[in-house]
Amino acid sequence: MMSGKHYKGQEVSCCIKYFIFGFNIIFWLLGVAFLGIGLWAWSEKGVLSNISSITDLGGFDPVWLFLVVGGVMFILGFAGCIGALRENTLLLKFFSVFLGIIFFLELTAGVLAFVFKDWIKDQLNFFINNNIRAYRDDIDLQNLIDFTQEYWECCGAFGADDWNLNIYFNCTDSNPSREKCGVPFSCCTKDPAEDVINTQCGYDVRAKSDAEQKTYIHVKGCVPQFEKWLQDNLTIVAGIFIGVALLQVRTTSSAITDCICLLLLHSVSLLYFPQIFGICLAQNLVSDIEAVRASW
């Protein structure tokens, strides 16, 4: 005789399952967009029709950032989407571990930058100066350098005189450029009253005295400003370390996992919120799936 009562065992949370699916669909689409932008940029430069030209640029090609980041997002988004939709614990664990590896690499980079700061400083100086030489060779590189100098309010690697390395900005007598003894506009201090960027604000500025230069441009180098940025974000690095360590603790209790996730979300910067949130949800879903399978 039927009692009308139904046995209610362990269930996979549909809310978490489809939230992860939606979260990763967006992530996957962003990855496709980044890859598309990178390939389009290379197509415009003629790189796709002549692969050997990849090495022609003297400095760093920012398109690589779009391709690498887009590729990683594409793989993670795919694993998260299919893993959640098909309740595939292997793909979900791959998703979590992949994000964990990214955090570990960020942490490792932070620790190495602190331990080998003099070597890192020399390498960063070499990298920036090498790209200063190639400033006018590639519009994407030019935009990247301008963004960096504007964001950190800096000029050159260790100062404005580093722009002597560029053939258009150096102060030699043989330089016929109108930009001689100048700096890019991104080195200039911003005037709040100006609505339109004055791209000629750096002309002849290095021909002035050091005291006068401070009125027109940022005199601090980008390497010292980067060091300051790292010091200001040490708490974020510490939060990541705690997060990665806690995520290694295996637990089948969804409630404990929820508590850990809440602590993590409050301990790190909003910059890392999507990654931490994704790992927490994936861990929860894996726990639910394994609990359901164990009750069969």
PDB file of C-alpha atoms in Angstrom:
ATOM      1  CA  MET A   1       0.000   0.000   0.000  1.00  0.00           C
ATOM      2  CA  MET A   2       1.353   3.400  -1.004  1.00  0.00           C
ATOM      3  CA  SER A   3       1.718   5.782   1.882  1.00  0.00           C
ATOM      4  CA  GLY A   4       1.956   8.854  -0.345  1.00  0.00           C
ATOM      5  CA  LYS A   5       5.330   9.749   1.154  1.00  0.00           C
ATOM      6  CA  HIS A   6       8.414  10.091  -1.002  1.00  0.00           C
ATOM      7  CA  TYR A   7      11.967   9.412   0.083  1.00  0.00           C
ATOM      8  CA  LYS A   8      14.067  12.501  -0.207  1.00  0.00           C
ATOM      9  CA  GLY A   9      17.775  11.746  -0.426  1.00  0.00           C
ATOM     10  CA  GLN A  10      20.787  13.786  -1.445  1.00  0.00           C
ATOM     11  CA  GLU A  11      20.222  16.112  -4.403  1.00  0.00           C
ATOM     12  CA  VAL A  12      22.459  18.142  -6.664  1.00  0.00           C
ATOM     13  CA  SER A  13      21.701  21.835  -6.250  1.00  0.00           C
ATOM     14  CA  CYS A  14      20.122  23.026  -9.496  1.00  0.00           C
ATOM     15  CA  CYS A  15      20.769  26.617  -8.451  1.00  0.00           C
ATOM     16  CA  ILE A  16      24.539  26.077  -8.166  1.00  0.00           C
ATOM     17  CA  LYS A  17      24.606  23.831 -11.238  1.00  0.00           C
ATOM     18  CA  TYR A  18      22.991  26.333 -13.592  1.00  0.00           C
ATOM     19  CA  PHE A  19      24.695  29.307 -12.006  1.00  0.00           C
ATOM     20  CA  ILE A  20      28.084  27.725 -12.773  1.00  0.00           C
ATOM     21  CA  PHE A  21      26.832  26.968 -16.276  1.00  0.00           C
ATOM     22  CA  GLY A  22      25.754  30.596 -16.832  1.00  0.00           C
ATOM     23  CA  PHE A  23      28.895  31.963 -15.174  1.00  0.00           C
ATOM     24  CA  ASN A  24      31.101  29.921 -17.493  1.00  0.00           C
ATOM     25  CA  ILE A  25      29.076  30.641 -20.623  1.00  0.00           C
ATOM     26  CA  ILE A  26      29.942  34.310 -20.098  1.00  0.00           C
ATOM     27  CA  PHE A  27      33.554  33.357 -19.350  1.00  0.00           C
ATOM     28  CA  TRP A  28      33.703  31.198 -22.494  1.00  0.00           C
ATOM     29  CA  LEU A  29      32.184  33.946 -24.677  1.00  0.00           C
ATOM     30  CA  LEU A  30      34.706  36.441 -23.318  1.00  0.00           C
ATOM     31  CA  GLY A  31      37.465  33.983 -24.223  1.00  0.00           C
ATOM     32  CA  VAL A  32      36.095  33.696 -27.773  1.00  0.00           C
ATOM     33  CA  ALA A  33      35.947  37.508 -27.973  1.00  0.00           C
ATOM     34  CA  PHE A  34      39.559  37.885 -26.773  1.00  0.00           C
ATOM     35  CA  LEU A  35      40.764  35.285 -29.275  1.00  0.00           C
ATOM     36  CA  GLY A  36      38.767  36.991 -32.016  1.00  0.00           C
ATOM     37  CA  ILE A  37      40.254  40.404 -31.192  1.00  0.00           C
ATOM     38  CA  GLY A  38      43.772  38.952 -31.117  1.00  0.00           C
ATOM     39  CA  LEU A  39      43.383  37.185 -34.464  1.00  0.00           C
ATOM     40  CA  TRP A  40      41.736  40.268 -35.994  1.00  0.00           C
ATOM     41  CA  ALA A  41      44.636  42.461 -34.792  1.00  0.00           C
ATOM     42  CA  TRP A  42      47.161  40.071 -36.302  1.00  0.00           C
ATOM     43  CA  SER A  43      45.134  39.977 -39.522  1.00  0.00           C
ATOM     44  CA  GLU A  44      45.229  43.793 -39.717  1.00  0.00           C
ATOM     45  CA  LYS A  45      49.003  43.718 -39.204  1.00  0.00           C
ATOM     46  CA  GLY A  46      49.414  41.050 -41.870  1.00  0.00           C
ATOM     47  CA  VAL A  47      50.816  38.552 -39.384  1.00  0.00           C
ATOM     48  CA  LEU A  48      48.385  35.793 -40.368  1.00  0.00           C
ATOM     49  CA  SER A  49      49.492  36.004 -43.985  1.00  0.00           C
ATOM     50  CA  ASN A  50      53.168  36.084 -42.969  1.00  0.00           C
ATOM     51  CA  ILE A  51      53.723  34.155 -39.725  1.00  0.00           C
ATOM     52  CA  SER A  52      57.452  34.909 -39.732  1.00  0.00           C
ATOM     53  CA  SER A  53      56.654  38.599 -39.115  1.00  0.00           C
ATOM     54  CA  ILE A  54      55.728  37.724 -35.490  1.00  0.00           C
ATOM     55  CA  THR A  55      59.401  38.113 -34.591  1.00  0.00           C
ATOM     56  CA  ASP A  56      59.893  41.329 -36.574  1.00  0.00           C
ATOM     57  CA  LEU A  57      58.675  43.635 -33.795  1.00  0.00           C
ATOM     58  CA  GLY A  58      61.539  44.800 -31.597  1.00  0.00           C
ATOM     59  CA  GLY A  59      59.332  45.127 -28.515  1.00  0.00           C
ATOM     60  CA  PHE A  60      56.484  43.219 -26.926  1.00  0.00           C
ATOM     61  CA  ASP A  61      53.372  42.633 -29.036  1.00  0.00           C
ATOM     62  CA  PRO A  62      50.263  43.189 -26.793  1.00  0.00           C
ATOM     63  CA  VAL A  63      48.242  40.919 -29.094  1.00  0.00           C
ATOM     64  CA  TRP A  64      49.898  37.994 -27.296  1.00  0.00           C
ATOM     65  CA  LEU A  65      48.027  39.051 -24.149  1.00  0.00           C
ATOM     66  CA  PHE A  66      44.668  38.738 -25.909  1.00  0.00           C
ATOM     67  CA  LEU A  67      45.561  35.355 -27.404  1.00  0.00           C
ATOM     68  CA  VAL A  68      46.950  33.813 -24.195  1.00  0.00           C
ATOM     69  CA  VAL A  69      44.242  35.209 -21.911  1.00  0.00           C
ATOM     70  CA  GLY A  70      41.546  34.358 -24.458  1.00  0.00           C
ATOM     71  CA  GLY A  71      42.855  30.800 -24.820  1.00  0.00           C
ATOM     72  CA  VAL A  72      42.884  30.232 -21.047  1.00  0.00           C
ATOM     73  CA  MET A  73      39.368  31.688 -20.668  1.00  0.00           C
ATOM     74  CA  PHE A  74      38.113  29.553 -23.565  1.00  0.00           C
ATOM     75  CA  ILE A  75      39.432  26.325 -22.006  1.00  0.00           C
ATOM     76  CA  LEU A  76      38.203  27.183 -18.497  1.00  0.00           C
ATOM     77  CA  GLY A  77      34.788  28.280 -19.746  1.00  0.00           C
ATOM     78  CA  PHE A  78      34.365  25.094 -21.781  1.00  0.00           C
ATOM     79  CA  ALA A  79      35.348  22.850 -18.863  1.00  0.00           C
ATOM     80  CA  GLY A  80      33.062  24.730 -16.453  1.00  0.00           C
ATOM     81  CA  CYS A  81      30.060  24.719 -18.827  1.00  0.00           C
ATOM     82  CA  ILE A  82      30.200  21.057 -19.804  1.00  0.00           C
ATOM     83  CA  GLY A  83      31.236  19.952 -16.309  1.00  0.00           C
ATOM     84  CA  ALA A  84      28.237  21.665 -14.693  1.00  0.00           C
ATOM     85  CA  LEU A  85      25.709  20.719 -17.360  1.00  0.00           C
ATOM     86  CA  ARG A  86      26.724  17.031 -17.513  1.00  0.00           C
ATOM     87  CA  GLU A  87      27.592  16.836 -13.797  1.00  0.00           C
ATOM     88  CA  ASN A  88      31.049  15.684 -14.813  1.00  0.00           C
ATOM     89  CA  THR A  89      33.234  15.814 -11.697  1.00  0.00           C
ATOM     90  CA  LEU A  90      36.415  15.349 -13.752  1.00  0.00           C
ATOM     91  CA  LEU A  91      35.824  18.542 -15.749  1.00  0.00           C
ATOM     92  CA  LEU A  92      34.696  20.430 -12.641  1.00  0.00           C
ATOM     93  CA  LYS A  93      37.842  19.402 -10.777  1.00  0.00           C
ATOM     94  CA  PHE A  94      39.910  20.372 -13.818  1.00  0.00           C
ATOM     95  CA  PHE A  95      38.172  23.768 -13.735  1.00  0.00           C
ATOM     96  CA  SER A  96      38.909  24.248 -10.022  1.00  0.00           C
ATOM     97  CA  VAL A  97      42.491  22.991 -10.242  1.00  0.00           C
ATOM     98  CA  PHE A  98      43.212  25.152 -13.309  1.00  0.00           C
ATOM     99  CA  LEU A  99      42.014  28.263 -11.463  1.00  0.00           C
ATOM    100  CA  GLY A 100      44.000  27.151  -8.427  1.00  0.00           C
ATOM    101  CA  ILE A 101      47.129  26.817 -10.548  1.00  0.00           C
ATOM    102  CA  ILE A 102      46.616  30.350 -11.852  1.00  0.00           C
ATOM    103  CA  PHE A 103      46.413  31.633  -8.275  1.00  0.00           C
ATOM    104  CA  PHE A 104      49.478  29.597  -7.322  1.00  0.00           C
ATOM    105  CA  LEU A 105      51.429  31.086 -10.232  1.00  0.00           C
ATOM    106  CA  GLU A 106      50.350  34.577  -9.186  1.00  0.00           C
ATOM    107  CA  LEU A 107      51.447  33.831  -5.634  1.00  0.00           C
ATOM    108  CA  THR A 108      54.759  32.355  -6.814  1.00  0.00           C
ATOM    109  CA  ALA A 109      55.390  35.389  -9.005  1.00  0.00           C
ATOM    110  CA  GLY A 110      54.725  37.655  -6.025  1.00  0.00           C
ATOM    111  CA  VAL A 111      57.079  35.723  -3.747  1.00  0.00           C
ATOM    112  CA  LEU A 112      59.836  35.541  -6.379  1.00  0.00           C
ATOM    113  CA  ALA A 113      59.428  39.248  -7.091  1.00  0.00           C
ATOM    114  CA  PHE A 114      59.979  39.920  -3.382  1.00  0.00           C
ATOM    115  CA  VAL A 115      62.914  37.510  -2.936  1.00  0.00           C
ATOM    116  CA  PHE A 116      64.681  38.372  -6.205  1.00  0.00           C
ATOM    117  CA  LYS A 117      63.534  41.970  -6.375  1.00  0.00           C
ATOM    118  CA  ASP A 118      66.874  43.295  -7.643  1.00  0.00           C
ATOM    119  CA  TRP A 119      66.931  40.785 -10.514  1.00  0.00           C
ATOM    120  CA  ILE A 120      63.258  41.475 -11.276  1.00  0.00           C
ATOM    121  CA  LYS A 121      63.995  45.194 -11.244  1.00  0.00           C
ATOM    122  CA  ASP A 122      66.827  44.743 -13.754  1.00  0.00           C
ATOM    123  CA  GLN A 123      64.647  42.559 -16.008  1.00  0.00           C
ATOM    124  CA  LEU A 124      61.764  45.008 -15.816  1.00  0.00           C
ATOM    125  CA  ASN A 125      64.113  47.864 -16.619  1.00  0.00           C
ATOM    126  CA  PHE A 126      65.461  45.941 -19.634  1.00  0.00           C
ATOM    127  CA  PHE A 127      61.916  45.068 -20.781  1.00  0.00           C
ATOM    128  CA  ILE A 128      60.629  48.646 -20.543  1.00  0.00           C
ATOM    129  CA  ASN A 129      63.688  50.155 -22.225  1.00  0.00           C
ATOM    130  CA  ASN A 130      63.500  47.595 -25.025  1.00  0.00           C
ATOM    131  CA  ASN A 131      59.883  48.579 -25.635  1.00  0.00           C
ATOM    132  CA  ILE A 132      60.721  52.284 -25.437  1.00  0.00           C
ATOM    133  CA  ARG A 133      63.020  51.727 -28.419  1.00  0.00           C
ATOM    134  CA  ALA A 134      60.138  50.137 -30.349  1.00  0.00           C
ATOM    135  CA  TYR A 135      57.507  52.690 -29.228  1.00  0.00           C
ATOM    136  CA  ARG A 136      56.689  53.938 -32.740  1.00  0.00           C
ATOM    137  CA  ASP A 137      57.046  50.529 -34.410  1.00  0.00           C
ATOM    138  CA  ASP A 138      53.666  49.145 -33.378  1.00  0.00           C
ATOM    139  CA  ILE A 139      50.451  50.999 -32.517  1.00  0.00           C
ATOM    140  CA  ASP A 140      49.354  48.329 -30.002  1.00  0.00           C
ATOM    141  CA  LEU A 141      52.662  48.551 -28.141  1.00  0.00           C
ATOM    142  CA  GLN A 142      52.410  52.332 -28.216  1.00  0.00           C
ATOM    143  CA  ASN A 143      48.927  52.224 -26.660  1.00  0.00           C
ATOM    144  CA  LEU A 144      50.131  49.767 -23.989  1.00  0.00           C
ATOM    145  CA  ILE A 145      53.050  52.020 -22.989  1.00  0.00           C
ATOM    146  CA  ASP A 146      50.799  55.078 -22.938  1.00  0.00           C
ATOM    147  CA  PHE A 147      48.237  53.287 -20.773  1.00  0.00           C
ATOM    148  CA  THR A 148      50.969  52.120 -18.338  1.00  0.00           C
ATOM    149  CA  GLN A 149      52.491  55.593 -18.003  1.00  0.00           C
ATOM    150  CA  GLU A 150      49.089  57.213 -17.509  1.00  0.00           C
ATOM    151  CA  TYR A 151      47.856  54.583 -15.017  1.00  0.00           C
ATOM    152  CA  TRP A 152      50.984  54.647 -12.823  1.00  0.00           C
ATOM    153  CA  GLU A 153      51.699  58.341 -13.487  1.00  0.00           C
ATOM    154  CA  CYS A 154      55.257  57.586 -14.520  1.00  0.00           C
ATOM    155  CA  CYS A 155      57.650  58.236 -17.386  1.00  0.00           C
ATOM    156  CA  GLY A 156      60.257  55.807 -18.707  1.00  0.00           C
ATOM    157  CA  ALA A 157      61.752  52.948 -16.706  1.00  0.00           C
ATOM    158  CA  PHE A 158      63.524  55.068 -14.061  1.00  0.00           C
ATOM    159  CA  GLY A 159      62.837  58.543 -15.400  1.00  0.00           C
ATOM    160  CA  ALA A 160      62.030  60.679 -18.419  1.00  0.00           C
ATOM    161  CA  ASP A 161      65.619  60.536 -19.709  1.00  0.00           C
ATOM    162  CA  ASP A 162      65.064  56.873 -20.635  1.00  0.00           C
ATOM    163  CA  TRP A 163      63.277  58.217 -23.716  1.00  0.00           C
ATOM    164  CA  ASN A 164      66.718  59.069 -25.081  1.00  0.00           C
ATOM    165  CA  LEU A 165      66.740  55.423 -26.184  1.00  0.00           C
ATOM    166  CA  ASN A 166      64.055  56.153 -28.772  1.00  0.00           C
ATOM    167  CA  ILE A 167      65.245  57.561 -32.095  1.00  0.00           C
ATOM    168  CA  TYR A 168      62.373  60.067 -32.235  1.00  0.00           C
ATOM    169  CA  PHE A 169      62.731  61.433 -28.678  1.00  0.00           C
ATOM    170  CA  ASN A 170      66.509  61.448 -28.107  1.00  0.00           C
ATOM    171  CA  CYS A 171      68.343  64.748 -27.654  1.00  0.00           C
ATOM    172  CA  THR A 172      71.199  64.148 -30.107  1.00  0.00           C
ATOM    173  CA  ASP A 173      72.095  66.902 -32.533  1.00  0.00           C
ATOM    174  CA  SER A 174      71.537  64.565 -35.482  1.00  0.00           C
ATOM    175  CA  ASN A 175      67.888  63.940 -34.538  1.00  0.00           C
ATOM    176  CA  PRO A 176      65.640  65.804 -37.022  1.00  0.00           C
ATOM    177  CA  SER A 177      62.383  64.782 -35.296  1.00  0.00           C
ATOM    178  CA  ARG A 178      60.006  67.425 -33.961  1.00  0.00           C
ATOM    179  CA  GLU A 179      59.736  65.232 -30.854  1.00  0.00           C
ATOM    180  CA  LYS A 180      63.444  65.666 -30.143  1.00  0.00           C
ATOM    181  CA  CYS A 181      64.166  66.047 -26.405  1.00  0.00           C
ATOM    182  CA  GLY A 182      60.540  65.326 -25.648  1.00  0.00           C
ATOM    183  CA  VAL A 183      58.403  62.549 -24.169  1.00  0.00           C
ATOM    184  CA  PRO A 184      55.071  60.962 -25.170  1.00  0.00           C
ATOM    185  CA  PHE A 185      51.910  62.741 -24.087  1.00  0.00           C
ATOM    186  CA  SER A 186      51.222  59.941 -21.585  1.00  0.00           C
ATOM    187  CA  CYS A 187      54.079  61.293 -19.429  1.00  0.00           C
ATOM    188  CA  CYS A 188      52.345  64.648 -19.045  1.00  0.00           C
ATOM    189  CA  THR A 189      50.520  65.713 -15.899  1.00  0.00           C
ATOM    190  CA  LYS A 190      46.811  66.078 -16.584  1.00  0.00           C
ATOM    191  CA  ASP A 191      45.117  69.436 -16.531  1.00  0.00           C
ATOM    192  CA  PRO A 192      41.552  68.952 -15.164  1.00  0.00           C
ATOM    193  CA  ALA A 193      40.409  71.957 -17.207  1.00  0.00           C
ATOM    194  CA  GLU A 194      41.392  70.328 -20.512  1.00  0.00           C
ATOM    195  CA  ASP A 195      38.712  68.199 -22.181  1.00  0.00           C
ATOM    196  CA  VAL A 196      40.888  67.293 -25.170  1.00  0.00           C
ATOM    197  CA  ILE A 197      44.235  65.514 -24.716  1.00  0.00           C
ATOM    198  CA  ASN A 198      47.154  67.655 -25.820  1.00  0.00           C
ATOM    199  CA  THR A 199      49.352  65.142 -27.649  1.00  0.00           C
ATOM    200  CA  GLN A 200      52.118  67.751 -28.022  1.00  0.00           C
ATOM    201  CA  CYS A 201      52.431  68.511 -24.308  1.00  0.00           C
ATOM    202  CA  GLY A 202      55.723  66.604 -24.069  1.00  0.00           C
ATOM    203  CA  TYR A 203      57.536  68.432 -26.871  1.00  0.00           C
ATOM    204  CA  ASP A 204      60.953  69.846 -25.828  1.00  0.00           C
ATOM    205  CA  VAL A 205      60.175  69.229 -22.162  1.00  0.00           C
ATOM    206  CA  ARG A 206      63.489  67.484 -21.425  1.00  0.00           C
ATOM    207  CA  ALA A 207      65.345  70.534 -22.699  1.00  0.00           C
ATOM    208  CA  LYS A 208      64.038  72.345 -19.615  1.00  0.00           C
ATOM    209  CA  SER A 209      65.562  72.194 -16.123  1.00  0.00           C
ATOM    210  CA  ASP A 210      64.619  69.391 -13.735  1.00  0.00           C
ATOM    211  CA  ALA A 211      62.544  71.775 -11.628  1.00  0.00           C
ATOM    212  CA  GLU A 212      60.572  72.939 -14.669  1.00  0.00           C
ATOM    213  CA  GLN A 213      60.012  69.398 -15.904  1.00  0.00           C
ATOM    214  CA  LYS A 214      58.055  68.551 -12.745  1.00  0.00           C
ATOM    215  CA  THR A 215      55.489  71.147 -13.756  1.00  0.00           C
ATOM    216  CA  TYR A 216      54.759  69.468 -17.088  1.00  0.00           C
ATOM    217  CA  ILE A 217      55.448  65.721 -16.733  1.00  0.00           C
ATOM    218  CA  HIS A 218      55.626  62.880 -14.232  1.00  0.00           C
ATOM    219  CA  VAL A 219      59.284  62.516 -13.328  1.00  0.00           C
ATOM    220  CA  LYS A 220      59.030  59.185 -11.480  1.00  0.00           C
ATOM    221  CA  GLY A 221      59.989  56.058 -13.398  1.00  0.00           C
ATOM    222  CA  CYS A 222      57.585  53.166 -14.003  1.00  0.00           C
ATOM    223  CA  VAL A 223      59.814  50.611 -12.215  1.00  0.00           C
ATOM    224  CA  PRO A 224      59.665  52.465  -8.840  1.00  0.00           C
ATOM    225  CA  GLN A 225      55.930  53.029  -9.329  1.00  0.00           C
ATOM    226  CA  PHE A 226      55.450  49.320 -10.016  1.00  0.00           C
ATOM    227  CA  GLU A 227      57.359  48.491  -6.813  1.00  0.00           C
ATOM    228  CA  LYS A 228      55.087  50.843  -4.890  1.00  0.00           C
ATOM    229  CA  TRP A 229      52.025  49.180  -6.421  1.00  0.00           C
ATOM    230  CA  LEU A 230      53.281  45.752  -5.313  1.00  0.00           C
ATOM    231  CA  GLN A 231      53.843  46.982  -1.759  1.00  0.00           C
ATOM    232  CA  ASP A 232      50.347  48.483  -1.656  1.00  0.00           C
ATOM    233  CA  ASN A 233      48.857  45.147  -2.752  1.00  0.00           C
ATOM    234  CA  LEU A 234      50.727  42.839  -0.361  1.00  0.00           C
ATOM    235  CA  THR A 235      47.471  42.215   1.532  1.00  0.00           C
ATOM    236  CA  ILE A 236      45.908  40.898  -1.678  1.00  0.00           C
ATOM    237  CA  VAL A 237      48.811  38.496  -2.193  1.00  0.00           C
ATOM    238  CA  ALA A 238      48.430  37.313   1.414  1.00  0.00           C
ATOM    239  CA  GLY A 239      44.703  36.802   0.860  1.00  0.00           C
ATOM    240  CA  ILE A 240      45.389  34.692  -2.232  1.00  0.00           C
ATOM    241  CA  PHE A 241      47.846  32.547  -0.245  1.00  0.00           C
ATOM    242  CA  ILE A 242      45.201  31.885   2.427  1.00  0.00           C
ATOM    243  CA  GLY A 243      42.608  31.169  -0.240  1.00  0.00           C
ATOM    244  CA  VAL A 244      44.727  28.632  -2.097  1.00  0.00           C
ATOM    245  CA  ALA A 245      45.678  26.905   1.149  1.00  0.00           C
ATOM    246  CA  LEU A 246      42.073  26.597   2.333  1.00  0.00           C
ATOM    247  CA  LEU A 247      40.869  25.317  -1.020  1.00  0.00           C
ATOM    248  CA  GLN A 248      43.259  22.378  -0.708  1.00  0.00           C
ATOM    249  CA  VAL A 249      41.327  21.136   2.339  1.00  0.00           C
ATOM    250  CA  ARG A 250      39.063  18.335   1.113  1.00  0.00           C
ATOM    251  CA  THR A 251      35.618  18.248   2.684  1.00  0.00           C
ATOM    252  CA  THR A 252      32.302  16.688   1.777  1.00  0.00           C
ATOM    253  CA  SER A 253      30.356  19.100   3.940  1.00  0.00           C
ATOM    254  CA  SER A 254      28.643  21.705   1.816  1.00  0.00           C
ATOM    255  CA  ALA A 255      28.108  23.927   4.869  1.00  0.00           C
ATOM    256  CA  ILE A 256      31.827  23.970   5.717  1.00  0.00           C
ATOM    257  CA  THR A 257      32.676  24.716   2.081  1.00  0.00           C
ATOM    258  CA  ASP A 258      30.173  27.606   2.134  1.00  0.00           C
ATOM    259  CA  CYS A 259      31.828  29.069   5.234  1.00  0.00           C
ATOM    260  CA  ILE A 260      35.288  28.789   3.693  1.00  0.00           C
ATOM    261  CA  CYS A 261      34.073  30.460   0.520  1.00  0.00           C
ATOM    262  CA  LEU A 262      32.490  33.333   2.433  1.00  0.00           C
ATOM    263  CA  LEU A 263      35.750  33.909   4.298  1.00  0.00           C
ATOM    264  CA  LEU A 264      37.678  33.852   1.042  1.00  0.00           C
ATOM    265  CA  LEU A 265      35.360  36.275  -0.681  1.00  0.00           C
ATOM    266  CA  HIS A 266      35.905  38.777   2.136  1.00  0.00           C
ATOM    267  CA  SER A 267      39.670  38.224   2.349  1.00  0.00           C
ATOM    268  CA  VAL A 268      40.698  39.041  -1.211  1.00  0.00           C
ATOM    269  CA  SER A 269      40.295  41.949  -3.565  1.00  0.00           C
ATOM    270  CA  LEU A 270      37.291  42.270  -5.887  1.00  0.00           C
ATOM    271  CA  LEU A 271      39.821  41.813  -8.679  1.00  0.00           C
ATOM    272  CA  TYR A 272      39.898  38.095  -7.847  1.00  0.00           C
ATOM    273  CA  PHE A 273      36.216  37.728  -6.927  1.00  0.00           C
ATOM    274  CA  PRO A 274      35.101  35.875 -10.121  1.00  0.00           C
ATOM    275  CA  GLN A 275      37.909  33.297  -9.881  1.00  0.00           C
ATOM    276  CA  ILE A 276      37.431  32.605  -6.163  1.00  0.00           C
ATOM    277  CA  PHE A 277      33.657  32.521  -6.605  1.00  0.00           C
ATOM    278  CA  GLY A 278      33.998  30.059  -9.504  1.00  0.00           C
ATOM    279  CA  ILE A 279      36.252  27.735  -7.488  1.00  0.00           C
ATOM    280  CA  CYS A 280      33.867  27.806  -4.517  1.00  0.00           C
ATOM    281  CA  LEU A 281      30.817  26.989  -6.633  1.00  0.00           C
ATOM    282  CA  ALA A 282      32.642  24.208  -8.487  1.00  0.00           C
ATOM    283  CA  GLN A 283      33.819  22.678  -5.185  1.00  0.00           C
ATOM    284  CA  ASN A 284      30.265  22.807  -3.841  1.00  0.00           C
ATOM    285  CA  LEU A 285      28.836  21.168  -6.954  1.00  0.00           C
ATOM    286  CA  VAL A 286      31.482  18.412  -6.905  1.00  0.00           C
ATOM    287  CA  SER A 287      30.644  17.722  -3.231  1.00  0.00           C
ATOM    288  CA  ASP A 288      26.924  17.500  -4.054  1.00  0.00           C
ATOM    289  CA  ILE A 289      27.490  15.162  -7.018  1.00  0.00           C
ATOM    290  CA  GLU A 290      29.773  12.862  -5.006  1.00  0.00           C
ATOM    291  CA  ALA A 291      27.288  12.816  -2.108  1.00  0.00           C
ATOM    292  CA  VAL A 292      24.456  11.819  -4.468  1.00  0.00           C
ATOM    293  CA  ARG A 293      26.549   9.075  -6.030  1.00  0.00           C
ATOM    294  CA  ALA A 294      27.566   7.779  -2.608  1.00  0.00           C
ATOM    295  CA  SER A 295      23.880   7.451  -1.623  1.00  0.00           C
ATOM    296  CA  TRP A 296      23.038   5.212  -4.614  1.00  0.00           C
TER     297      TRP A 296
END
